PDB file of C-alpha atoms and ligand atoms in Angstrom:
ATOM      1  CA  UNK A   1    -108.385-145.926  13.738  1.00 70.00           C
ATOM      2  CA  UNK A   2    -105.879-145.720  10.856  1.00 85.00           C
ATOM      3  CA  UNK A   3    -102.731-143.582  11.018  1.00 88.00           C
ATOM      4  CA  UNK A   4    -104.056-141.068   8.451  1.00 85.00           C
ATOM      5  CA  UNK A   5    -107.376-140.704  10.302  1.00 84.00           C
ATOM      6  CA  UNK A   6    -105.435-140.114  13.547  1.00 88.00           C
ATOM      7  CA  UNK A   7    -103.256-137.498  11.837  1.00 87.00           C
ATOM      8  CA  UNK A   8    -106.355-135.660  10.555  1.00 81.00           C
ATOM      9  CA  UNK A   9    -107.440-135.206  14.170  1.00 84.00           C
ATOM     10  CA  UNK A  10    -104.203-133.523  15.241  1.00 89.00           C
ATOM     11  CA  UNK A  11    -103.899-129.766  15.791  1.00 90.00           C
ATOM     12  CA  UNK A  12    -101.088-129.684  13.192  1.00 91.00           C
ATOM     13  CA  UNK A  13    -103.377-131.003  10.418  1.00 86.00           C
ATOM     14  CA  UNK A  14    -106.259-128.753  11.453  1.00 84.00           C
ATOM     15  CA  UNK A  15    -104.004-125.698  11.540  1.00 86.00           C
ATOM     16  CA  UNK A  16    -103.149-126.276   7.866  1.00 82.00           C
ATOM     17  CA  UNK A  17    -106.400-127.732   6.441  1.00 80.00           C
ATOM     18  CA  UNK A  18    -109.396-126.114   8.059  1.00 80.00           C
ATOM     19  CA  UNK A  19    -112.020-127.985   6.082  1.00 81.00           C
ATOM     20  CA  UNK A  20    -113.374-131.486   5.808  1.00 80.00           C
ATOM     21  CA  UNK A  21    -112.485-133.611   2.779  1.00 80.00           C
ATOM     22  CA  UNK A  22    -114.063-131.886  -0.297  1.00 82.00           C
ATOM     23  CA  UNK A  23    -116.644-134.541  -1.117  1.00 85.00           C
ATOM     24  CA  UNK A  24    -119.739-132.336  -0.693  1.00 89.00           C
ATOM     25  CA  UNK A  25    -120.508-129.137  -2.653  1.00 88.00           C
ATOM     26  CA  UNK A  26    -120.223-127.114   0.596  1.00 90.00           C
ATOM     27  CA  UNK A  27    -116.756-128.468   1.421  1.00 87.00           C
ATOM     28  CA  UNK A  28    -115.630-128.021  -2.182  1.00 86.00           C
ATOM     29  CA  UNK A  29    -116.548-124.325  -1.996  1.00 88.00           C
ATOM     30  CA  UNK A  30    -114.798-123.942   1.396  1.00 88.00           C
ATOM     31  CA  UNK A  31    -111.579-125.539   0.130  1.00 85.00           C
ATOM     32  CA  UNK A  32    -111.409-123.027  -2.727  1.00 85.00           C
ATOM     33  CA  UNK A  33    -112.304-120.013  -0.560  1.00 86.00           C
ATOM     34  CA  UNK A  34    -109.805-120.846   2.195  1.00 85.00           C
ATOM     35  CA  UNK A  35    -106.803-121.436  -0.066  1.00 84.00           C
ATOM     36  CA  UNK A  36    -104.559-118.473  -0.846  1.00 83.00           C
ATOM     37  CA  UNK A  37    -103.807-119.761  -4.338  1.00 83.00           C
ATOM     38  CA  UNK A  38    -107.189-121.273  -5.263  1.00 85.00           C
ATOM     39  CA  UNK A  39    -109.320-118.379  -4.014  1.00 82.00           C
ATOM     40  CA  UNK A  40    -107.948-116.180  -6.834  1.00 79.00           C
ATOM     41  CA  UNK A  41    -110.142-118.228  -9.140  1.00 80.00           C
ATOM     42  CA  UNK A  42    -113.940-118.047  -8.837  1.00 80.00           C
ATOM     43  CA  UNK A  43    -115.572-121.041  -7.123  1.00 77.00           C
ATOM     44  CA  UNK A  44    -117.940-121.455 -10.043  1.00 77.00           C
ATOM     45  CA  UNK A  45    -117.446-120.420 -13.664  1.00 80.00           C
ATOM     46  CA  UNK A  46    -120.331-120.601 -16.145  1.00 75.00           C
ATOM     47  CA  UNK A  47    -119.376-123.082 -18.854  1.00 76.00           C
ATOM     48  CA  UNK A  48    -120.473-120.619 -21.553  1.00 76.00           C
ATOM     49  CA  UNK A  49    -117.775-118.141 -20.479  1.00 78.00           C
ATOM     50  CA  UNK A  50    -114.804-120.467 -20.729  1.00 80.00           C
ATOM     51  CA  UNK A  51    -115.274-121.869 -24.208  1.00 84.00           C
ATOM     52  CA  UNK A  52    -111.889-122.072 -25.865  1.00 89.00           C
ATOM     53  CA  UNK A  53    -113.433-120.801 -29.082  1.00 88.00           C
ATOM     54  CA  UNK A  54    -114.592-117.660 -27.221  1.00 90.00           C
ATOM     55  CA  UNK A  55    -111.508-116.478 -25.310  1.00 92.00           C
ATOM     56  CA  UNK A  56    -108.916-118.600 -27.167  1.00 95.00           C
ATOM     57  CA  UNK A  57    -107.163-118.610 -23.779  1.00 95.00           C
ATOM     58  CA  UNK A  58    -105.322-115.492 -24.886  1.00 97.00           C
ATOM     59  CA  UNK A  59    -105.417-113.657 -21.536  1.00 97.00           C
ATOM     60  CA  UNK A  60    -104.045-116.780 -19.843  1.00 96.00           C
ATOM     61  CA  UNK A  61    -101.381-117.133 -22.553  1.00 98.00           C
ATOM     62  CA  UNK A  62    -100.316-113.510 -21.977  1.00 98.00           C
ATOM     63  CA  UNK A  63     -99.908-114.301 -18.273  1.00 98.00           C
ATOM     64  CA  UNK A  64     -97.987-117.503 -19.062  1.00 98.00           C
ATOM     65  CA  UNK A  65     -95.567-115.536 -21.278  1.00 98.00           C
ATOM     66  CA  UNK A  66     -95.085-113.004 -18.482  1.00 98.00           C
ATOM     67  CA  UNK A  67     -94.263-115.806 -16.009  1.00 98.00           C
ATOM     68  CA  UNK A  68     -91.744-117.403 -18.418  1.00 98.00           C
ATOM     69  CA  UNK A  69     -90.173-113.962 -18.933  1.00 98.00           C
ATOM     70  CA  UNK A  70     -89.890-113.415 -15.177  1.00 98.00           C
ATOM     71  CA  UNK A  71     -88.188-116.760 -14.504  1.00 98.00           C
ATOM     72  CA  UNK A  72     -85.781-116.565 -17.477  1.00 98.00           C
ATOM     73  CA  UNK A  73     -85.219-112.829 -16.819  1.00 98.00           C
ATOM     74  CA  UNK A  74     -84.124-113.363 -13.211  1.00 98.00           C
ATOM     75  CA  UNK A  75     -81.805-116.111 -14.454  1.00 97.00           C
ATOM     76  CA  UNK A  76     -80.326-113.734 -17.088  1.00 98.00           C
ATOM     77  CA  UNK A  77     -79.689-111.160 -14.336  1.00 98.00           C
ATOM     78  CA  UNK A  78     -77.186-113.563 -12.735  1.00 97.00           C
ATOM     79  CA  UNK A  79     -74.926-113.123 -15.783  1.00 97.00           C
ATOM     80  CA  UNK A  80     -75.754-109.792 -17.432  1.00 97.00           C
ATOM     81  CA  UNK A  81     -73.606-106.767 -16.495  1.00 97.00           C
ATOM     82  CA  UNK A  82     -75.333-103.391 -17.079  1.00 97.00           C
ATOM     83  CA  UNK A  83     -72.153-101.455 -17.920  1.00 97.00           C
ATOM     84  CA  UNK A  84     -71.145-100.069 -21.330  1.00 96.00           C
ATOM     85  CA  UNK A  85     -67.818-101.990 -21.649  1.00 96.00           C
ATOM     86  CA  UNK A  86     -69.293-105.280 -20.300  1.00 97.00           C
ATOM     87  CA  UNK A  87     -72.927-105.573 -21.442  1.00 97.00           C
ATOM     88  CA  UNK A  88     -72.263-106.959 -24.941  1.00 97.00           C
ATOM     89  CA  UNK A  89     -69.427-109.221 -23.785  1.00 97.00           C
ATOM     90  CA  UNK A  90     -71.475-110.606 -20.906  1.00 97.00           C
ATOM     91  CA  UNK A  91     -74.196-111.605 -23.356  1.00 96.00           C
ATOM     92  CA  UNK A  92     -71.653-113.281 -25.677  1.00 95.00           C
ATOM     93  CA  UNK A  93     -70.088-115.092 -22.715  1.00 97.00           C
ATOM     94  CA  UNK A  94     -73.526-116.249 -21.617  1.00 95.00           C
ATOM     95  CA  UNK A  95     -74.001-117.972 -24.985  1.00 93.00           C
ATOM     96  CA  UNK A  96     -70.657-119.770 -25.003  1.00 95.00           C
ATOM     97  CA  UNK A  97     -69.619-120.274 -21.360  1.00 96.00           C
ATOM     98  CA  UNK A  98     -72.850-120.884 -19.466  1.00 95.00           C
ATOM     99  CA  UNK A  99     -74.755-124.165 -19.574  1.00 95.00           C
ATOM    100  CA  UNK A 100     -78.162-123.621 -21.267  1.00 96.00           C
ATOM    101  CA  UNK A 101     -77.140-119.959 -21.638  1.00 97.00           C
ATOM    102  CA  UNK A 102     -78.101-119.601 -25.289  1.00 97.00           C
ATOM    103  CA  UNK A 103     -81.291-121.617 -24.744  1.00 97.00           C
ATOM    104  CA  UNK A 104     -82.467-119.449 -21.842  1.00 97.00           C
ATOM    105  CA  UNK A 105     -81.623-116.228 -23.635  1.00 97.00           C
ATOM    106  CA  UNK A 106     -83.579-117.397 -26.689  1.00 98.00           C
ATOM    107  CA  UNK A 107     -86.480-118.497 -24.490  1.00 98.00           C
ATOM    108  CA  UNK A 108     -86.583-114.990 -22.990  1.00 98.00           C
ATOM    109  CA  UNK A 109     -86.540-113.385 -26.431  1.00 97.00           C
ATOM    110  CA  UNK A 110     -89.189-115.644 -27.973  1.00 98.00           C
ATOM    111  CA  UNK A 111     -91.437-115.291 -24.916  1.00 98.00           C
ATOM    112  CA  UNK A 112     -91.139-111.503 -25.293  1.00 98.00           C
ATOM    113  CA  UNK A 113     -92.322-111.729 -28.928  1.00 98.00           C
ATOM    114  CA  UNK A 114     -94.994-114.206 -27.789  1.00 98.00           C
ATOM    115  CA  UNK A 115     -96.272-111.857 -25.093  1.00 98.00           C
ATOM    116  CA  UNK A 116     -96.606-108.893 -27.467  1.00 98.00           C
ATOM    117  CA  UNK A 117     -98.478-111.137 -29.926  1.00 98.00           C
ATOM    118  CA  UNK A 118    -100.717-112.773 -27.267  1.00 98.00           C
ATOM    119  CA  UNK A 119    -101.631-109.436 -25.637  1.00 98.00           C
ATOM    120  CA  UNK A 120    -102.401-107.930 -29.040  1.00 98.00           C
ATOM    121  CA  UNK A 121    -104.588-110.888 -30.099  1.00 98.00           C
ATOM    122  CA  UNK A 122    -106.313-110.843 -26.669  1.00 98.00           C
ATOM    123  CA  UNK A 123    -107.122-107.168 -27.259  1.00 98.00           C
ATOM    124  CA  UNK A 124    -108.495-108.016 -30.730  1.00 98.00           C
ATOM    125  CA  UNK A 125    -110.643-110.820 -29.223  1.00 97.00           C
ATOM    126  CA  UNK A 126    -112.040-108.478 -26.570  1.00 97.00           C
ATOM    127  CA  UNK A 127    -112.815-105.921 -29.287  1.00 97.00           C
ATOM    128  CA  UNK A 128    -114.535-108.303 -31.695  1.00 95.00           C
ATOM    129  CA  UNK A 129    -116.673-109.909 -28.956  1.00 93.00           C
ATOM    130  CA  UNK A 130    -117.719-106.438 -27.724  1.00 93.00           C
ATOM    131  CA  UNK A 131    -116.384-107.297 -24.242  1.00 94.00           C
ATOM    132  CA  UNK A 132    -115.059-103.744 -23.840  1.00 95.00           C
ATOM    133  CA  UNK A 133    -118.593-102.408 -23.313  1.00 94.00           C
ATOM    134  CA  UNK A 134    -119.926-101.480 -19.838  1.00 92.00           C
ATOM    135  CA  UNK A 135    -119.494-102.821 -17.197  1.00 93.00           C
ATOM    136  CA  UNK A 136    -116.072-103.878 -18.587  1.00 95.00           C
ATOM    137  CA  UNK A 137    -115.100-100.456 -19.964  1.00 96.00           C
ATOM    138  CA  UNK A 138    -112.741 -99.657 -17.073  1.00 97.00           C
ATOM    139  CA  UNK A 139    -110.987-103.015 -17.515  1.00 98.00           C
ATOM    140  CA  UNK A 140    -110.479-102.145 -21.176  1.00 98.00           C
ATOM    141  CA  UNK A 141    -108.684 -98.963 -20.052  1.00 98.00           C
ATOM    142  CA  UNK A 142    -106.467-100.994 -17.674  1.00 98.00           C
ATOM    143  CA  UNK A 143    -105.859-103.300 -20.660  1.00 98.00           C
ATOM    144  CA  UNK A 144    -104.708-100.431 -22.886  1.00 98.00           C
ATOM    145  CA  UNK A 145    -102.181 -99.408 -20.194  1.00 98.00           C
ATOM    146  CA  UNK A 146    -101.086-103.072 -19.897  1.00 98.00           C
ATOM    147  CA  UNK A 147    -100.525-103.171 -23.646  1.00 98.00           C
ATOM    148  CA  UNK A 148     -98.394-100.009 -23.466  1.00 98.00           C
ATOM    149  CA  UNK A 149     -96.336-101.459 -20.580  1.00 98.00           C
ATOM    150  CA  UNK A 150     -95.862-104.714 -22.544  1.00 98.00           C
ATOM    151  CA  UNK A 151     -94.511-102.812 -25.564  1.00 97.00           C
ATOM    152  CA  UNK A 152     -92.252-100.686 -23.344  1.00 96.00           C
ATOM    153  CA  UNK A 153     -90.882-103.825 -21.649  1.00 98.00           C
ATOM    154  CA  UNK A 154     -90.082-105.246 -25.065  1.00 97.00           C
ATOM    155  CA  UNK A 155     -88.417-102.058 -26.254  1.00 95.00           C
ATOM    156  CA  UNK A 156     -86.301-101.482 -23.117  1.00 95.00           C
ATOM    157  CA  UNK A 157     -85.112-105.124 -23.219  1.00 96.00           C
ATOM    158  CA  UNK A 158     -84.051-104.713 -26.856  1.00 93.00           C
ATOM    159  CA  UNK A 159     -81.457-102.153 -25.780  1.00 92.00           C
ATOM    160  CA  UNK A 160     -79.716-104.212 -23.110  1.00 97.00           C
ATOM    161  CA  UNK A 161     -77.363-106.355 -25.288  1.00 96.00           C
ATOM    162  CA  UNK A 162     -75.756-103.027 -26.309  1.00 96.00           C
ATOM    163  CA  UNK A 163     -75.068-104.211 -29.871  1.00 95.00           C
ATOM    164  CA  UNK A 164     -75.471-102.156 -33.045  1.00 95.00           C
ATOM    165  CA  UNK A 165     -79.180-103.025 -33.326  1.00 94.00           C
ATOM    166  CA  UNK A 166     -79.777-101.882 -29.765  1.00 93.00           C
ATOM    167  CA  UNK A 167     -77.712 -98.706 -30.059  1.00 94.00           C
ATOM    168  CA  UNK A 168     -79.473 -97.480 -33.192  1.00 95.00           C
ATOM    169  CA  UNK A 169     -82.883 -98.489 -31.846  1.00 93.00           C
ATOM    170  CA  UNK A 170     -82.323 -96.119 -28.912  1.00 92.00           C
ATOM    171  CA  UNK A 171     -81.072 -93.454 -31.294  1.00 94.00           C
ATOM    172  CA  UNK A 172     -84.328 -93.694 -33.304  1.00 95.00           C
ATOM    173  CA  UNK A 173     -86.528 -94.049 -30.178  1.00 93.00           C
ATOM    174  CA  UNK A 174     -85.049 -91.099 -28.346  1.00 94.00           C
ATOM    175  CA  UNK A 175     -85.183 -88.927 -31.488  1.00 95.00           C
ATOM    176  CA  UNK A 176     -88.887 -89.785 -31.800  1.00 95.00           C
ATOM    177  CA  UNK A 177     -89.441 -88.814 -28.149  1.00 94.00           C
ATOM    178  CA  UNK A 178     -87.478 -85.633 -28.888  1.00 95.00           C
ATOM    179  CA  UNK A 179     -90.035 -84.684 -31.547  1.00 96.00           C
ATOM    180  CA  UNK A 180     -92.875 -84.569 -28.987  1.00 95.00           C
ATOM    181  CA  UNK A 181     -94.434 -81.088 -29.045  1.00 96.00           C
ATOM    182  CA  UNK A 182     -93.528 -78.779 -26.113  1.00 96.00           C
ATOM    183  CA  UNK A 183     -91.764 -81.343 -23.870  1.00 96.00           C
ATOM    184  CA  UNK A 184     -89.651 -83.019 -26.595  1.00 96.00           C
ATOM    185  CA  UNK A 185     -86.258 -81.839 -25.279  1.00 95.00           C
ATOM    186  CA  UNK A 186     -87.075 -82.939 -21.714  1.00 96.00           C
ATOM    187  CA  UNK A 187     -88.451 -86.291 -22.866  1.00 95.00           C
ATOM    188  CA  UNK A 188     -85.254 -87.011 -24.814  1.00 96.00           C
ATOM    189  CA  UNK A 189     -83.089 -85.990 -21.847  1.00 96.00           C
ATOM    190  CA  UNK A 190     -85.123 -88.188 -19.497  1.00 94.00           C
ATOM    191  CA  UNK A 191     -84.700 -91.205 -21.772  1.00 93.00           C
ATOM    192  CA  UNK A 192     -80.978 -90.745 -22.396  1.00 95.00           C
ATOM    193  CA  UNK A 193     -79.961 -89.456 -18.959  1.00 94.00           C
ATOM    194  CA  UNK A 194     -77.908 -86.785 -20.779  1.00 94.00           C
ATOM    195  CA  UNK A 195     -77.290 -85.347 -24.248  1.00 93.00           C
ATOM    196  CA  UNK A 196     -75.831 -88.525 -25.759  1.00 93.00           C
ATOM    197  CA  UNK A 197     -76.395 -92.280 -25.502  1.00 94.00           C
ATOM    198  CA  UNK A 198     -74.107 -93.662 -22.773  1.00 95.00           C
ATOM    199  CA  UNK A 199     -73.787 -95.321 -19.367  1.00 97.00           C
ATOM    200  CA  UNK A 200     -76.602 -93.234 -17.853  1.00 97.00           C
ATOM    201  CA  UNK A 201     -78.919 -94.392 -20.662  1.00 96.00           C
ATOM    202  CA  UNK A 202     -78.059 -98.054 -20.068  1.00 97.00           C
ATOM    203  CA  UNK A 203     -78.681 -97.860 -16.300  1.00 97.00           C
ATOM    204  CA  UNK A 204     -81.993 -96.065 -16.820  1.00 96.00           C
ATOM    205  CA  UNK A 205     -83.315 -98.578 -19.335  1.00 96.00           C
ATOM    206  CA  UNK A 206     -81.987-101.497 -17.284  1.00 98.00           C
ATOM    207  CA  UNK A 207     -83.839-100.277 -14.159  1.00 98.00           C
ATOM    208  CA  UNK A 208     -86.994 -99.699 -16.190  1.00 97.00           C
ATOM    209  CA  UNK A 209     -86.727-103.163 -17.746  1.00 98.00           C
ATOM    210  CA  UNK A 210     -85.967-105.285 -14.679  1.00 98.00           C
ATOM    211  CA  UNK A 211     -87.782-103.343 -11.957  1.00 98.00           C
ATOM    212  CA  UNK A 212     -90.189-100.515 -12.688  1.00 98.00           C
ATOM    213  CA  UNK A 213     -92.059-101.884 -15.697  1.00 98.00           C
ATOM    214  CA  UNK A 214     -92.390-105.496 -14.383  1.00 98.00           C
ATOM    215  CA  UNK A 215     -93.726-104.128 -11.050  1.00 98.00           C
ATOM    216  CA  UNK A 216     -96.174-101.893 -12.924  1.00 98.00           C
ATOM    217  CA  UNK A 217     -97.211-104.906 -15.020  1.00 98.00           C
ATOM    218  CA  UNK A 218     -97.807-107.071 -11.907  1.00 98.00           C
ATOM    219  CA  UNK A 219     -99.853-104.345 -10.193  1.00 98.00           C
ATOM    220  CA  UNK A 220    -101.938-103.735 -13.338  1.00 98.00           C
ATOM    221  CA  UNK A 221    -102.481-107.463 -13.936  1.00 98.00           C
ATOM    222  CA  UNK A 222    -103.681-107.893 -10.331  1.00 96.00           C
ATOM    223  CA  UNK A 223    -106.187-105.068 -10.911  1.00 97.00           C
ATOM    224  CA  UNK A 224    -107.152-106.514 -14.296  1.00 97.00           C
ATOM    225  CA  UNK A 225    -107.950-109.991 -12.884  1.00 94.00           C
ATOM    226  CA  UNK A 226    -109.765-108.511  -9.900  1.00 93.00           C
ATOM    227  CA  UNK A 227    -111.929-106.446 -12.250  1.00 95.00           C
ATOM    228  CA  UNK A 228    -112.737-109.499 -14.412  1.00 93.00           C
ATOM    229  CA  UNK A 229    -114.189-111.053 -11.205  1.00 89.00           C
ATOM    230  CA  UNK A 230    -115.987-107.875 -10.121  1.00 90.00           C
ATOM    231  CA  UNK A 231    -117.505-107.278 -13.581  1.00 91.00           C
ATOM    232  CA  UNK A 232    -119.315-110.618 -13.276  1.00 86.00           C
ATOM    233  CA  UNK A 233    -116.651-112.908 -14.744  1.00 88.00           C
ATOM    234  CA  UNK A 234    -115.794-113.289 -18.402  1.00 90.00           C
ATOM    235  CA  UNK A 235    -118.501-111.854 -20.692  1.00 90.00           C
ATOM    236  CA  UNK A 236    -121.048-114.280 -22.106  1.00 82.00           C
ATOM    237  CA  UNK A 237    -121.052-115.360 -25.714  1.00 75.00           C
ATOM    238  CA  UNK A 238    -124.675-116.605 -25.702  1.00 68.00           C
ATOM    239  CA  UNK A 239    -127.697-115.925 -23.467  1.00 66.00           C
ATOM    240  CA  UNK A 240    -127.678-117.819 -20.146  1.00 61.00           C
ATOM    241  CA  UNK A 241    -130.946-119.693 -20.799  1.00 66.00           C
ATOM    242  CA  UNK A 242    -129.717-120.979 -24.167  1.00 67.00           C
ATOM    243  CA  UNK A 243    -126.546-122.278 -22.567  1.00 63.00           C
ATOM    244  CA  UNK A 244    -128.430-123.961 -19.723  1.00 65.00           C
ATOM    245  CA  UNK A 245    -130.745-125.675 -22.203  1.00 69.00           C
ATOM    246  CA  UNK A 246    -127.725-126.901 -24.175  1.00 66.00           C
ATOM    247  CA  UNK A 247    -126.043-128.160 -21.001  1.00 63.00           C
ATOM    248  CA  UNK A 248    -129.217-130.060 -20.032  1.00 70.00           C
ATOM    249  CA  UNK A 249    -129.454-131.622 -23.493  1.00 71.00           C
ATOM    250  CA  UNK A 250    -125.808-132.744 -23.238  1.00 63.00           C
ATOM    251  CA  UNK A 251    -126.626-134.335 -19.878  1.00 57.00           C
TER     252      UNK A 251
HETATM  253  C1  LIG B 301    -100.433-108.406 -19.766  1.00 52.88           C
HETATM  254  C2  LIG B 301    -101.513-108.316 -20.486  1.00 52.88           C
HETATM  255  C3  LIG B 301    -102.859-108.957 -20.204  1.00 52.88           C
HETATM  256  C4  LIG B 301    -103.176-110.074 -19.456  1.00 52.88           C
HETATM  257  C5  LIG B 301    -102.209-111.001 -18.708  1.00 52.88           C
HETATM  258  C6  LIG B 301    -104.619-110.227 -19.520  1.00 52.88           C
HETATM  259  C7  LIG B 301    -105.340-111.262 -18.926  1.00 52.88           C
HETATM  260  C8  LIG B 301    -106.707-111.441 -19.034  1.00 52.88           C
HETATM  261  C9  LIG B 301    -107.441-112.642 -18.657  1.00 52.88           C
HETATM  262  C10 LIG B 301    -106.807-113.917 -18.070  1.00 52.88           C
HETATM  263  C11 LIG B 301    -108.751-112.418 -18.908  1.00 52.88           C
HETATM  264  C12 LIG B 301    -109.906-113.434 -18.738  1.00 52.88           C
HETATM  265  C13 LIG B 301    -110.498-113.788 -20.119  1.00 52.88           C
HETATM  266  C14 LIG B 301    -109.579-114.170 -21.228  1.00 52.88           C
HETATM  267  O1  LIG B 301    -108.587-114.895 -20.996  1.00 52.88           O
HETATM  268  O2  LIG B 301    -109.800-113.716 -22.364  1.00 52.88           O
HETATM  269  C15 LIG B 301    -108.870-111.057 -19.412  1.00 52.88           C
HETATM  270  C16 LIG B 301    -110.056-110.436 -19.748  1.00 52.88           C
HETATM  271  C17 LIG B 301    -110.168-109.161 -20.258  1.00 52.88           C
HETATM  272  N1  LIG B 301    -109.137-108.377 -20.746  1.00 52.88           N
HETATM  273 FE1  LIG B 301    -107.173-108.791 -20.503  1.00 52.88          FE
HETATM  274  N2  LIG B 301    -105.154-109.194 -20.254  1.00 52.88           N
HETATM  275  C18 LIG B 301    -104.108-108.404 -20.713  1.00 52.88           C
HETATM  276  C19 LIG B 301    -104.216-107.300 -21.540  1.00 52.88           C
HETATM  277  C20 LIG B 301    -105.407-106.740 -21.982  1.00 52.88           C
HETATM  278  C21 LIG B 301    -105.548-105.692 -22.976  1.00 52.88           C
HETATM  279  C22 LIG B 301    -104.374-105.098 -23.748  1.00 52.88           C
HETATM  280  C23 LIG B 301    -106.885-105.401 -23.072  1.00 52.88           C
HETATM  281  C24 LIG B 301    -107.572-104.363 -23.925  1.00 52.88           C
HETATM  282  C25 LIG B 301    -107.086-103.207 -24.255  1.00 52.88           C
HETATM  283  C26 LIG B 301    -107.587-106.245 -22.127  1.00 52.88           C
HETATM  284  C27 LIG B 301    -108.941-106.190 -21.866  1.00 52.88           C
HETATM  285  C28 LIG B 301    -109.668-107.191 -21.225  1.00 52.88           C
HETATM  286  C29 LIG B 301    -111.112-107.172 -21.007  1.00 52.88           C
HETATM  287  C30 LIG B 301    -112.097-106.037 -21.373  1.00 52.88           C
HETATM  288  C31 LIG B 301    -111.421-108.406 -20.401  1.00 52.88           C
HETATM  289  C32 LIG B 301    -112.835-108.938 -20.042  1.00 52.88           C
HETATM  290  C33 LIG B 301    -113.224-109.766 -21.271  1.00 52.88           C
HETATM  291  C34 LIG B 301    -114.525-110.512 -21.144  1.00 52.88           C
HETATM  292  O3  LIG B 301    -115.169-110.422 -20.105  1.00 52.88           O
HETATM  293  O4  LIG B 301    -114.874-111.184 -22.151  1.00 52.88           O
HETATM  294  N3  LIG B 301    -106.678-107.072 -21.516  1.00 52.88           N
HETATM  295  N4  LIG B 301    -107.619-110.487 -19.511  1.00 52.88           N
END
């Protein structure tokens, strides 16, 4: 008996891999179901639902942008100082003193633009294919909240460099919130952490940007993907029978 075959009989191997080699349909299904990472994806996906020209991969691209933003964002947190006298200088220092500093900062910024664009186009795709209709109506609602969170993430991040652009963007944003009927004054106070833009504002927006909104986004995305599975997978562009006939003709 070879060394590998002997190893496959050990308790150590069996404690990690509980299935036989995936060379039969049954074992292939078991491998997917028993893996923490792989089981997130359905075992079988109808070919008609994953046509690139149907989804354009836009939901996946939105997720990819979010992952790039998380990795580059955590890296930026090693250098960024959320204090009024230091924020701008720490960003300047990052560009000149830190290896790949400017590159990573730009990657974070471009991925942020990319995510807003991808999420928006994904929403347009869902709308034009009618995929918002029942049973996917609740997932559309989760999507609208995800879109709002994406825009808020972008806006709160815009403030953090504490340059003139950022400062006046908050001035405009908080004035807009201040014009809300009935609760305008309270909304403005909540955003600024006081009557004027200052340290309290920076800490609030920093916490929203690096903690609260990303956590909300992760929780909503988990629900969103779960619902895609529960609603019967991605909606179908053409009737099942037509697709099967096409698949048979293609061999
Ligand atoms: C962070 C933002 C988002 C991520 C990561 C995301 C991800 C995904 C993924 C991976 C899918 C599978 C199909 C595909 O890729 O097109 C999907 C489907 C879907 N998404 Fe999103 N999505 C986001 C935002 C939105 C928004 C803003 C809406 C609408 C307001 C939305 C509504 C839907 C619906 C209804 C489906 C089912 C579509 C179908 O079955 O054809 N999503 N989403």
